[in-house]
Coordinates of C-alpha atoms in Angstrom, one line a residue:
Chain A
M1 CA -159.9 33.9 148.2
T2 CA -156.4 35.2 148.4
M3 CA -153.8 34.6 145.7
F4 CA -152.0 32.1 147.9
Q5 CA -155.0 29.8 147.7
L6 CA -154.9 29.8 143.9
E7 CA -153.3 26.6 142.7
F8 CA -151.5 28.2 139.8
M9 CA -150.1 30.8 142.1
Q10 CA -148.9 28.1 144.5
R11 CA -147.1 26.4 141.6
A12 CA -145.7 29.7 140.4
L13 CA -144.4 30.6 143.9
I14 CA -142.7 27.1 144.3
A15 CA -141.1 27.4 140.9
G16 CA -140.1 31.0 141.7
L17 CA -138.5 29.9 145.0
L18 CA -136.4 27.2 143.4
T19 CA -135.5 29.5 140.5
G20 CA -134.4 32.2 142.9
L21 CA -132.1 29.7 144.7
S22 CA -130.6 27.8 141.8
A23 CA -130.0 30.7 139.3
P24 CA -127.7 32.8 141.6
A25 CA -126.1 29.6 142.9
I26 CA -124.8 28.6 139.4
G27 CA -124.5 32.3 138.5
T28 CA -121.8 32.8 141.2
Y29 CA -119.6 30.2 139.5
L30 CA -120.2 31.8 136.1
V31 CA -119.4 35.3 137.3
Q32 CA -116.3 34.0 139.1
R33 CA -114.9 32.5 135.9
R34 CA -115.9 35.7 134.1
L35 CA -118.5 34.0 131.9
S36 CA -121.5 36.1 133.1
L37 CA -123.1 36.1 129.7
M38 CA -123.1 32.3 129.3
G39 CA -126.6 32.1 130.8
D40 CA -127.7 34.5 128.1
G41 CA -126.3 32.4 125.4
I42 CA -127.9 29.2 126.7
G43 CA -131.2 31.1 127.0
H44 CA -131.1 32.0 123.3
I45 CA -130.3 28.4 122.3
A46 CA -133.1 27.2 124.5
I47 CA -135.6 29.2 122.4
T48 CA -134.8 26.7 119.6
G49 CA -135.5 23.9 122.0
V50 CA -138.9 25.3 123.0
A51 CA -139.8 25.9 119.3
L52 CA -138.8 22.3 118.5
G53 CA -141.1 21.1 121.2
L54 CA -144.0 23.2 119.9
L55 CA -143.3 22.0 116.3
T56 CA -143.2 18.3 117.2
G57 CA -145.9 18.4 119.9
T58 CA -143.5 17.3 122.6
E59 CA -143.4 19.0 126.0
P60 CA -141.3 22.1 125.4
V61 CA -139.5 21.7 128.8
F62 CA -137.9 18.4 127.6
T63 CA -136.8 19.7 124.2
A64 CA -135.6 22.9 125.8
I65 CA -133.4 21.1 128.3
I66 CA -131.9 18.7 125.6
V67 CA -131.2 21.5 123.2
S68 CA -129.7 23.8 125.9
I69 CA -127.5 21.1 127.3
A70 CA -126.2 20.4 123.8
G71 CA -125.7 24.2 123.3
A72 CA -123.9 24.6 126.7
T73 CA -121.7 21.7 125.9
A74 CA -120.9 23.3 122.5
I75 CA -120.1 26.6 124.2
E76 CA -117.8 24.9 126.7
F77 CA -116.1 23.0 123.9
V78 CA -115.5 26.2 121.9
R79 CA -114.3 28.0 125.0
A80 CA -111.8 25.2 125.9
R81 CA -110.5 24.7 122.4
G82 CA -111.3 27.8 120.3
K83 CA -109.2 30.4 122.3
A84 CA -109.1 33.6 120.4
S85 CA -112.2 33.2 118.3
G86 CA -114.3 32.0 121.3
D87 CA -116.5 35.1 121.6
V88 CA -117.3 35.1 117.9
A89 CA -118.2 31.4 118.0
L90 CA -120.4 32.1 121.0
A91 CA -122.1 35.0 119.2
L92 CA -122.8 32.6 116.2
L93 CA -124.4 30.1 118.6
F94 CA -126.6 32.9 120.2
Y95 CA -127.9 34.1 116.8
G96 CA -128.4 30.6 115.6
G97 CA -130.4 29.8 118.6
I98 CA -132.8 32.7 118.4
A99 CA -133.2 32.6 114.6
G100 CA -133.8 28.9 114.7
G101 CA -136.4 29.3 117.4
V102 CA -138.3 32.0 115.5
L103 CA -138.2 30.0 112.3
L104 CA -139.4 26.8 113.9
I105 CA -142.2 28.6 115.8
G106 CA -143.3 30.0 112.4
L107 CA -143.3 26.5 110.9
A108 CA -145.3 25.3 113.9
G109 CA -147.9 27.9 113.1
Q110 CA -148.0 29.3 116.7
G111 CA -147.9 33.0 117.0
A112 CA -145.9 35.5 119.1
A113 CA -148.2 35.0 122.1
T114 CA -147.0 31.4 122.8
L115 CA -143.4 32.3 122.3
N116 CA -143.8 35.4 124.6
T117 CA -144.7 33.2 127.6
Y118 CA -141.4 31.4 127.2
L119 CA -139.4 34.6 126.5
F120 CA -140.6 36.6 129.5
G121 CA -142.3 34.0 131.8
S122 CA -145.9 33.6 132.7
L123 CA -147.6 32.7 136.0
T124 CA -150.4 30.6 134.6
T125 CA -148.3 28.3 132.4
V126 CA -146.6 26.3 135.1
S127 CA -148.4 23.0 134.9
S128 CA -148.2 20.3 137.6
S129 CA -146.0 18.1 135.4
D130 CA -143.8 21.2 134.8
L131 CA -143.5 21.7 138.5
Y132 CA -142.2 18.1 139.2
V133 CA -139.5 18.6 136.5
V134 CA -138.6 22.0 137.9
V135 CA -138.4 20.8 141.5
G136 CA -136.2 17.7 140.5
L137 CA -133.9 19.7 138.3
A138 CA -133.5 22.6 140.7
V139 CA -132.8 20.3 143.7
T140 CA -130.1 18.5 141.7
V141 CA -128.4 21.8 140.7
L142 CA -128.4 23.0 144.3
V143 CA -127.0 19.7 145.7
I144 CA -124.2 19.8 143.2
A145 CA -123.5 23.6 143.5
I146 CA -123.2 23.3 147.3
G147 CA -121.8 19.8 147.7
L148 CA -119.0 20.2 145.1
G149 CA -118.5 23.9 146.1
P150 CA -114.8 23.6 147.0
Q151 CA -114.0 21.8 143.7
L152 CA -116.1 24.1 141.5
F153 CA -114.6 27.1 143.4
A154 CA -111.0 26.0 142.7
V155 CA -111.8 25.4 139.0
C156 CA -113.4 28.8 138.5
Q157 CA -110.7 30.6 140.6
D158 CA -107.6 29.1 139.0
E159 CA -108.0 26.5 136.3
E160 CA -104.3 25.7 136.0
F161 CA -103.8 25.2 139.7
A162 CA -106.9 23.0 139.8
R163 CA -105.5 20.7 137.2
V164 CA -102.3 20.3 139.1
T165 CA -104.2 19.3 142.3
G166 CA -105.5 16.4 140.2
L167 CA -109.1 17.7 139.8
R168 CA -110.9 16.6 136.6
V169 CA -111.1 20.1 135.3
Q170 CA -112.7 19.4 132.0
L171 CA -115.4 17.3 133.6
L172 CA -116.1 20.0 136.2
N173 CA -116.3 22.7 133.5
L174 CA -118.8 20.6 131.6
L175 CA -120.7 20.1 134.8
I176 CA -121.0 23.9 135.3
A177 CA -122.1 24.3 131.7
V178 CA -124.8 21.6 132.0
M179 CA -126.0 23.0 135.4
A180 CA -126.3 26.4 133.7
A181 CA -128.4 24.8 130.9
V182 CA -130.6 23.0 133.4
T183 CA -131.1 26.2 135.4
V184 CA -132.1 28.1 132.3
T185 CA -134.8 25.5 131.7
V186 CA -135.9 25.7 135.3
A187 CA -136.1 29.5 135.2
M188 CA -137.8 29.5 131.8
R189 CA -141.3 29.4 133.2
T190 CA -141.0 32.2 135.8
V191 CA -138.4 34.6 134.4
G192 CA -138.4 33.6 130.8
L193 CA -135.5 32.8 128.5
L194 CA -134.5 36.3 127.6
L195 CA -134.1 37.4 131.2
V196 CA -132.9 34.3 132.9
S197 CA -129.3 35.4 132.7
A198 CA -130.2 38.5 134.7
L199 CA -131.3 36.3 137.6
M200 CA -127.9 34.5 137.4
V201 CA -125.8 37.6 137.3
V202 CA -127.6 40.5 139.0
P203 CA -128.0 38.9 142.5
V204 CA -124.3 38.0 142.4
A205 CA -123.3 41.5 141.4
T206 CA -125.5 42.9 144.2
A207 CA -124.1 40.6 146.8
Q208 CA -120.5 41.5 145.8
Q209 CA -121.1 45.1 146.8
V210 CA -121.2 44.1 150.5
T211 CA -119.4 40.8 150.8
R212 CA -115.7 39.8 150.9
S213 CA -115.8 36.0 150.8
F214 CA -117.0 33.6 148.1
R215 CA -119.2 31.7 150.5
S216 CA -121.0 34.9 151.8
T217 CA -121.4 36.1 148.2
F218 CA -123.0 32.7 147.3
V219 CA -125.4 32.7 150.2
T220 CA -126.3 36.4 149.9
A221 CA -126.9 36.1 146.1
C222 CA -129.3 33.1 146.7
A223 CA -131.2 35.1 149.3
I224 CA -131.5 38.1 147.0
G225 CA -132.6 35.8 144.2
V226 CA -135.4 34.2 146.2
T227 CA -136.6 37.6 147.5
A228 CA -136.6 39.1 144.0
C229 CA -138.4 36.1 142.5
L230 CA -141.2 35.8 145.2
A231 CA -141.7 39.6 145.4
G232 CA -141.7 39.7 141.6
I233 CA -144.3 37.0 141.2
I234 CA -146.6 38.6 143.8
T235 CA -146.3 42.0 142.2
S236 CA -146.8 40.5 138.7
Y237 CA -150.1 38.9 139.9
N238 CA -151.4 42.1 141.4
A239 CA -150.3 44.4 138.6
N240 CA -151.0 41.9 135.9
V241 CA -147.6 42.2 134.2
A242 CA -145.1 39.7 132.9
P243 CA -143.3 38.1 135.9
G244 CA -139.9 38.0 134.3
A245 CA -139.6 41.7 133.7
T246 CA -140.9 42.4 137.3
I247 CA -138.4 40.1 138.9
V248 CA -135.5 41.5 137.0
V249 CA -136.5 45.1 137.6
L250 CA -136.7 44.4 141.3
A251 CA -133.3 42.6 141.3
L252 CA -131.8 45.6 139.5
A253 CA -133.3 48.0 142.0
G254 CA -131.7 45.9 144.7
F255 CA -128.4 46.3 143.0
V256 CA -128.7 50.1 142.9
V257 CA -129.4 50.1 146.6
A258 CA -126.5 47.7 147.5
A259 CA -124.1 49.6 145.3
T260 CA -124.9 52.9 147.1
V261 CA -124.7 51.3 150.5
G262 CA -121.5 49.5 149.6
T263 CA -119.9 52.7 148.4
L264 CA -120.9 54.5 151.6
L265 CA -119.7 51.6 153.8
R266 CA -116.3 51.4 152.0
R267 CA -115.9 55.2 152.2
R268 CA -116.6 55.2 155.9
A269 CA -114.2 52.2 156.5
G270 CA -111.5 53.9 154.4
R271 CA -111.8 57.1 156.5
S272 CA -111.6 55.3 159.9
A273 CA -108.8 53.0 158.9
P274 CA -106.4 54.6 156.4
L275 CA -104.2 52.2 154.3
D276 CA -101.5 51.1 156.7
D277 CA -97.9 51.2 155.5
E278 CA -97.4 47.5 155.9
E279 CA -94.7 47.2 153.2
P280 CA -91.5 48.7 154.5
E281 CA -89.4 50.2 151.7
V282 CA -86.3 48.3 151.3
G283 CA -83.2 49.5 149.4
V284 CA -84.5 53.0 148.7
P285 CA -82.1 55.6 150.2
G286 CA -83.7 58.3 152.2
P287 CA -83.8 61.8 150.9
A288 CA -80.4 63.5 151.0
P289 CA -79.9 66.1 153.8
H290 CA -80.4 69.6 152.7
V291 CA -77.1 71.4 153.1
V292 CA -77.1 75.2 152.4
S293 CA -73.8 76.5 151.2
A294 CA -72.6 79.0 153.8
G295 CA -72.1 82.5 152.6
H296 CA -72.2 82.1 148.9
P297 CA -71.8 85.5 147.3
H298 CA -71.5 84.3 143.7
A299 CA -74.5 83.6 141.5
H300 CA -73.9 80.8 139.1
G301 CA -75.4 81.0 135.6
E302 CA -74.8 80.7 131.9
E303 CA -72.0 83.2 132.0
C304 CA -69.8 82.0 134.9
S305 CA -66.7 79.9 134.4
H306 CA -67.8 77.1 136.7
K307 CA -68.2 73.7 135.0
K308 CA -71.9 72.7 134.6
V309 CA -73.1 69.2 135.4
D310 CA -76.6 67.9 134.7
H311 CA -78.0 66.4 137.9
G312 CA -81.5 65.0 137.4
D313 CA -84.0 67.8 136.8
H314 CA -81.5 70.6 137.5
V315 CA -77.9 71.8 136.8
D316 CA -75.1 71.7 139.4
Y317 CA -72.0 73.9 139.2
V318 CA -68.6 72.7 140.2
H319 CA -67.2 75.2 142.6
D320 CA -63.9 74.5 144.4
G321 CA -64.5 70.8 144.3
H322 CA -68.1 71.1 145.5
L323 CA -71.4 70.9 143.6
H324 CA -73.7 73.9 144.0
A325 CA -77.3 74.0 142.9
R326 CA -79.8 76.9 143.0
H327 CA -82.5 76.5 145.5
G328 CA -84.8 79.6 145.7
D329 CA -82.6 82.5 146.8
H330 CA -79.6 80.5 148.0
W331 CA -77.2 77.7 146.9
D332 CA -77.2 74.1 148.2
E333 CA -74.3 71.7 148.4
H334 CA -75.1 68.6 146.3
Chain B
M1 CA -77.8 20.2 160.4
T2 CA -80.3 19.8 163.2
P3 CA -80.6 16.3 164.7
T4 CA -84.4 16.2 163.9
V5 CA -83.6 15.6 160.3
S6 CA -82.3 12.0 160.8
T7 CA -82.4 10.9 157.2
P8 CA -81.6 13.7 154.8
I9 CA -83.4 12.8 151.6
G10 CA -80.6 14.2 149.5
A11 CA -78.5 11.3 150.8
E12 CA -80.8 8.6 149.4
P13 CA -79.3 6.0 147.2
D14 CA -79.3 6.7 143.5
T15 CA -81.8 3.9 142.9
A16 CA -84.6 5.9 144.6
A17 CA -87.1 7.4 142.1
K18 CA -86.2 10.8 140.9
A19 CA -88.6 13.6 142.0
V20 CA -88.5 14.8 138.4
Q21 CA -87.1 13.0 135.4
V22 CA -87.3 14.7 132.0
T23 CA -86.1 12.6 129.1
D24 CA -85.4 14.0 125.6
L25 CA -88.4 16.4 126.0
S26 CA -89.6 18.5 123.1
V27 CA -92.6 20.7 123.4
D28 CA -94.5 22.3 120.5
L29 CA -96.5 25.5 121.1
G30 CA -98.6 26.5 118.1
G31 CA -96.2 24.9 115.6
R32 CA -93.1 26.3 117.2
L33 CA -90.6 24.1 119.1
V34 CA -90.2 25.8 122.4
L35 CA -88.2 23.0 124.0
R36 CA -85.8 20.8 122.0
G37 CA -84.5 17.6 123.5
V38 CA -84.3 18.6 127.2
D39 CA -82.9 16.1 129.6
L40 CA -83.1 16.9 133.3
Q41 CA -83.0 14.8 136.5
I42 CA -83.9 16.2 139.9
R43 CA -83.2 14.1 142.9
Q44 CA -85.5 14.2 146.0
G45 CA -84.4 17.0 148.3
E46 CA -82.6 19.1 145.7
V47 CA -83.4 22.8 145.3
V48 CA -83.0 23.7 141.6
A49 CA -83.4 27.1 139.9
V50 CA -84.3 27.2 136.2
L51 CA -83.0 30.4 134.7
G52 CA -83.1 31.9 131.3
T53 CA -84.3 34.9 129.3
N54 CA -87.9 35.5 128.3
G55 CA -88.8 33.0 125.6
S56 CA -86.0 30.6 126.6
G57 CA -88.6 28.0 127.4
K58 CA -88.3 27.9 131.2
S59 CA -92.0 28.4 131.9
T60 CA -92.9 25.9 129.2
L61 CA -90.6 23.4 130.9
I62 CA -92.3 23.9 134.3
K63 CA -95.8 23.6 132.8
T64 CA -94.9 20.5 130.9
I65 CA -93.5 19.0 134.1
V66 CA -96.8 19.5 135.9
G67 CA -98.8 18.2 133.0
L68 CA -100.4 21.5 131.8
L69 CA -98.8 21.1 128.4
P70 CA -98.4 17.9 126.4
A71 CA -95.0 16.7 125.3
A72 CA -94.5 16.5 121.5
R73 CA -91.6 14.1 122.0
G74 CA -89.9 12.5 125.0
E75 CA -91.3 12.0 128.5
V76 CA -91.7 13.6 132.0
Q77 CA -91.8 11.4 135.0
L78 CA -92.8 12.5 138.5
F79 CA -91.6 10.2 141.3
G80 CA -91.1 7.5 138.7
T81 CA -94.5 7.7 137.1
P82 CA -95.0 9.2 133.6
V83 CA -97.1 12.4 134.0
P84 CA -100.1 11.4 131.9
R85 CA -100.6 8.5 134.3
F86 CA -99.5 10.4 137.5
R87 CA -102.3 10.6 140.1
A88 CA -100.5 11.3 143.4
W89 CA -101.0 15.1 142.9
K90 CA -101.1 15.6 146.7
R91 CA -97.3 15.1 146.5
I92 CA -97.0 18.2 144.3
G93 CA -97.3 21.9 145.3
Y94 CA -97.6 24.2 142.4
V95 CA -97.4 28.0 142.3
P96 CA -98.5 29.2 138.8
Q97 CA -97.1 32.4 137.3
R98 CA -99.7 35.1 137.6
I99 CA -100.3 38.7 138.4
T100 CA -103.4 38.3 140.6
A101 CA -105.0 35.7 142.7
A102 CA -108.5 37.3 142.3
G103 CA -111.4 36.0 140.3
G104 CA -114.7 37.6 139.3
V105 CA -116.3 37.1 142.7
P106 CA -114.6 38.1 145.9
A107 CA -112.8 35.3 147.8
T108 CA -111.0 35.5 151.1
V109 CA -107.3 34.6 151.7
Y110 CA -108.6 31.6 153.7
E111 CA -110.8 30.3 150.9
V112 CA -108.0 30.5 148.3
V113 CA -105.6 28.7 150.6
S114 CA -108.1 26.0 151.4
S115 CA -108.4 25.1 147.7
G116 CA -104.8 23.8 148.1
L117 CA -106.2 20.9 150.1
L118 CA -108.4 19.6 147.3
S119 CA -105.9 16.9 146.3
R120 CA -106.5 15.4 149.7
R121 CA -110.3 15.9 150.0
R122 CA -113.0 13.6 148.8
L123 CA -116.0 14.9 146.9
F124 CA -118.9 16.1 149.0
A125 CA -116.8 15.8 152.1
P126 CA -116.5 18.8 154.5
L127 CA -113.1 20.2 155.6
G128 CA -111.8 18.3 158.7
A129 CA -110.0 19.6 161.7
A130 CA -106.6 18.5 160.3
G131 CA -107.3 20.5 157.2
K132 CA -108.2 23.6 159.2
A133 CA -105.0 23.3 161.2
A134 CA -103.0 22.9 158.0
I135 CA -104.5 26.1 156.6
E136 CA -103.7 28.0 159.8
D137 CA -100.2 26.7 159.6
A138 CA -99.7 27.7 156.0
L139 CA -101.1 31.2 156.7
R140 CA -98.7 31.6 159.6
V141 CA -95.7 30.5 157.5
V142 CA -96.3 33.3 154.9
D143 CA -97.2 35.8 157.6
M144 CA -100.8 36.3 156.4
A145 CA -102.7 34.8 159.4
D146 CA -104.2 38.1 160.4
R147 CA -105.4 38.7 156.9
R148 CA -107.3 35.4 156.5
K149 CA -110.7 37.1 156.2
D150 CA -109.6 39.8 153.7
A151 CA -110.5 39.6 150.1
V152 CA -107.5 38.6 148.0
A153 CA -108.3 41.3 145.4
E154 CA -107.6 44.0 148.1
L155 CA -104.1 42.7 148.8
S156 CA -100.9 44.0 147.3
G157 CA -99.2 41.9 144.6
G158 CA -96.6 40.6 147.0
Q159 CA -99.3 39.6 149.5
Q160 CA -101.3 37.9 146.8
Q161 CA -98.2 35.9 145.8
R162 CA -97.8 34.9 149.4
V163 CA -101.4 33.6 149.4
L164 CA -100.6 31.5 146.3
I165 CA -97.4 30.1 148.1
A166 CA -99.5 29.2 151.1
R167 CA -102.0 27.5 148.9
A168 CA -99.2 25.3 147.5
L169 CA -97.7 24.6 150.9
V170 CA -100.9 23.7 152.7
S171 CA -101.0 20.2 151.4
D172 CA -97.5 19.6 152.7
P173 CA -96.1 18.6 149.3
E174 CA -92.9 16.7 148.7
L175 CA -92.2 18.5 145.5
L176 CA -92.7 22.3 145.3
I177 CA -92.8 23.8 141.8
L178 CA -92.8 27.6 141.5
D179 CA -93.1 29.6 138.3
E180 CA -91.7 33.1 138.7
P181 CA -92.5 33.4 142.4
T182 CA -90.6 36.6 142.8
A183 CA -91.8 38.5 139.7
G184 CA -93.3 41.9 140.7
V185 CA -93.0 41.1 144.4
D186 CA -91.6 43.5 147.0
L187 CA -88.5 42.6 148.9
A188 CA -90.2 42.1 152.2
S189 CA -92.6 39.5 150.7
Q190 CA -89.6 37.9 148.9
Q191 CA -87.8 37.5 152.2
I192 CA -90.9 36.0 153.8
F193 CA -91.3 33.3 151.3
A194 CA -87.6 32.6 151.0
D195 CA -87.9 31.8 154.8
A196 CA -91.0 29.7 154.2
I197 CA -89.2 27.7 151.5
R198 CA -86.0 27.4 153.6
E199 CA -88.1 25.7 156.3
R200 CA -89.5 23.2 153.8
V201 CA -86.1 22.5 152.3
Q202 CA -84.8 21.6 155.8
R203 CA -87.6 19.1 156.0
G204 CA -86.5 17.5 152.8
T205 CA -88.9 19.0 150.3
T206 CA -87.7 19.1 146.7
V207 CA -88.0 22.6 145.1
V208 CA -87.9 23.6 141.5
M209 CA -88.3 27.3 140.7
V210 CA -88.2 29.3 137.6
S211 CA -87.0 32.8 138.0
H212 CA -85.6 35.9 136.3
D213 CA -84.3 37.2 139.5
L214 CA -83.8 34.9 142.5
G215 CA -83.5 37.7 145.1
P216 CA -83.3 36.4 148.7
M217 CA -83.9 32.8 147.4
D218 CA -80.5 32.8 145.9
A219 CA -78.9 31.4 149.0
L220 CA -81.2 28.3 149.0
I221 CA -80.3 27.1 145.5
D222 CA -78.2 23.9 145.2
R223 CA -78.1 23.8 141.5
S224 CA -79.0 26.0 138.6
V225 CA -80.1 25.0 135.1
I226 CA -79.9 27.7 132.4
L227 CA -82.1 27.4 129.3
R228 CA -81.5 29.2 126.1
R229 CA -83.7 28.8 123.0
G230 CA -85.3 25.7 124.4
R231 CA -82.1 23.9 125.2
I232 CA -80.2 23.4 128.5
V233 CA -76.9 25.3 128.2
Y234 CA -75.7 25.0 131.8
D235 CA -76.6 22.5 134.5
G236 CA -74.5 22.6 137.7
P237 CA -73.7 24.4 140.9
P238 CA -74.8 28.0 141.1
H239 CA -72.2 30.8 140.7
A240 CA -72.8 34.4 140.9
S241 CA -71.7 34.8 137.3
Q242 CA -74.1 32.1 136.2
T243 CA -77.1 33.3 138.1
N244 CA -76.6 36.7 136.6
A245 CA -75.9 35.3 133.1
H246 CA -79.4 36.1 132.1
V247 CA -79.2 39.8 133.0
H248 CA -78.7 41.8 129.9
H249 CA -78.4 45.2 131.2
S250 CA -76.0 46.4 133.8
H251 CA -77.5 47.8 137.1
D252 CA -75.1 50.7 137.0
A253 CA -77.3 53.8 137.4
R254 CA -75.9 55.7 134.5
N255 CA -76.2 52.8 132.0
D256 CA -79.7 52.1 133.4
S257 CA -81.0 55.5 132.5
G258 CA -79.4 55.2 129.1
W259 CA -81.0 51.8 128.6
L260 CA -84.4 53.1 129.6
T261 CA -84.3 56.3 127.5
S262 CA -82.7 54.9 124.3

């Protein structure tokens, strides 16, 4: 019996495939608006959600999604209104999330082992009801991330411009935050809450090494995410280690390879096509012609009677209505 | 005047809606009044330069006109509609003041320019043939057609600014609003978008631009408005002395070095 015939492995692979697609998809928008760590923050907050589910006996996926959407909305609100103290407010939310989670888990009387499966992912815990939720959520995220691509791109690229084209910027920002929260919950089972942000950011960073356009970055990042997730799950089964860590280590290895290849490609492209001089210099006078004073027997200096004039980095001497400057062993007309 | 422009918009009767109408506008930024009781009317087809020193409120005025900042008192109307209720954003082309057009993920010149068409696109709808033609046209106008597949982050400052101008022109706006379009831009690029804007002006586009230094755009201006400490201190035809009124230091080489070293 191969691992692909095991039902829990089939579920884990389907969940992994969808996580590998949706995390980099939303991650591309987060990286573009320079909010790479937002996924991390939401992951921390989701820990409280999972703990709340365990404490109240509710399905942890549902409580996690509700708490992380609330947290993501709070982060977006703080970001939009808070300005300077935004990062501090985010940090407070992160710490609150993880501390709240650990406290609630303690109250629920469940040990570190249960929490660990949510923190770092686990192959065997994806139940069939989990799988339906994961598929539904991941498909919704992908449809929005691709269908509203041009609008989301504009908002992440230049928020002010997006507002003046009449886009509902606040609504779209909130949509990105909610999609990030949903993705965190989707990825919780395979990658785990502490490493989910890595799957949002690392494939995008990897893709960027070799891409030039937003669209190709998006597609390449999704392909890398899927590869890392599926390969990670299979390795995790064979080596009996936590899938989250395996997936992230594989994704990071991909980054190292891409960064090296990208550097080599750029270096080669730079050598074959040197930077062309496409900006003609306008209004800058060319260098003055170099005129050597013919037969100049006299050496100017501190002692001579000729008037000294500062001229940039050197001194000119006024000599019969000309300016003379020392240039090596002779005198130039300036 | 070429015969193709049969009805110059500048000759419209006074009853036509003003492109921009600012009435008794005050704007408060963090408790400080940056604009105080500004009144400004811009007719359709006019080309207006808003001049002033740093901190005079000219960028604040532009941002309030396009609705990025709220008015503390008074009102801004675009084409006769108060800005908070204005929805016809496809009539407006905006070039924000910025140093770079690049975000955290690479994006090509084509992708950035295509986001200028969003005011005309419906949600979940792909880009049509007309849109693609408009993008090609806008790229050609700013002389960036051969760079369409290049990442904007790899372009020079002047080229990036040209991309932002193309993004504003691509939707064929009736009112073009530019915030410091020439800041930090080489003369060759300045000349290219002075030409691009001249072409629009001949088709009747209204232009409002904020600038420290108009450069090659100077010849296009019909009217200049000078702000000082949040108030309009001059509004009328441009003169050399007035367009230079904001220059505090002389460009004489000797004084310049003294001004830099002191």
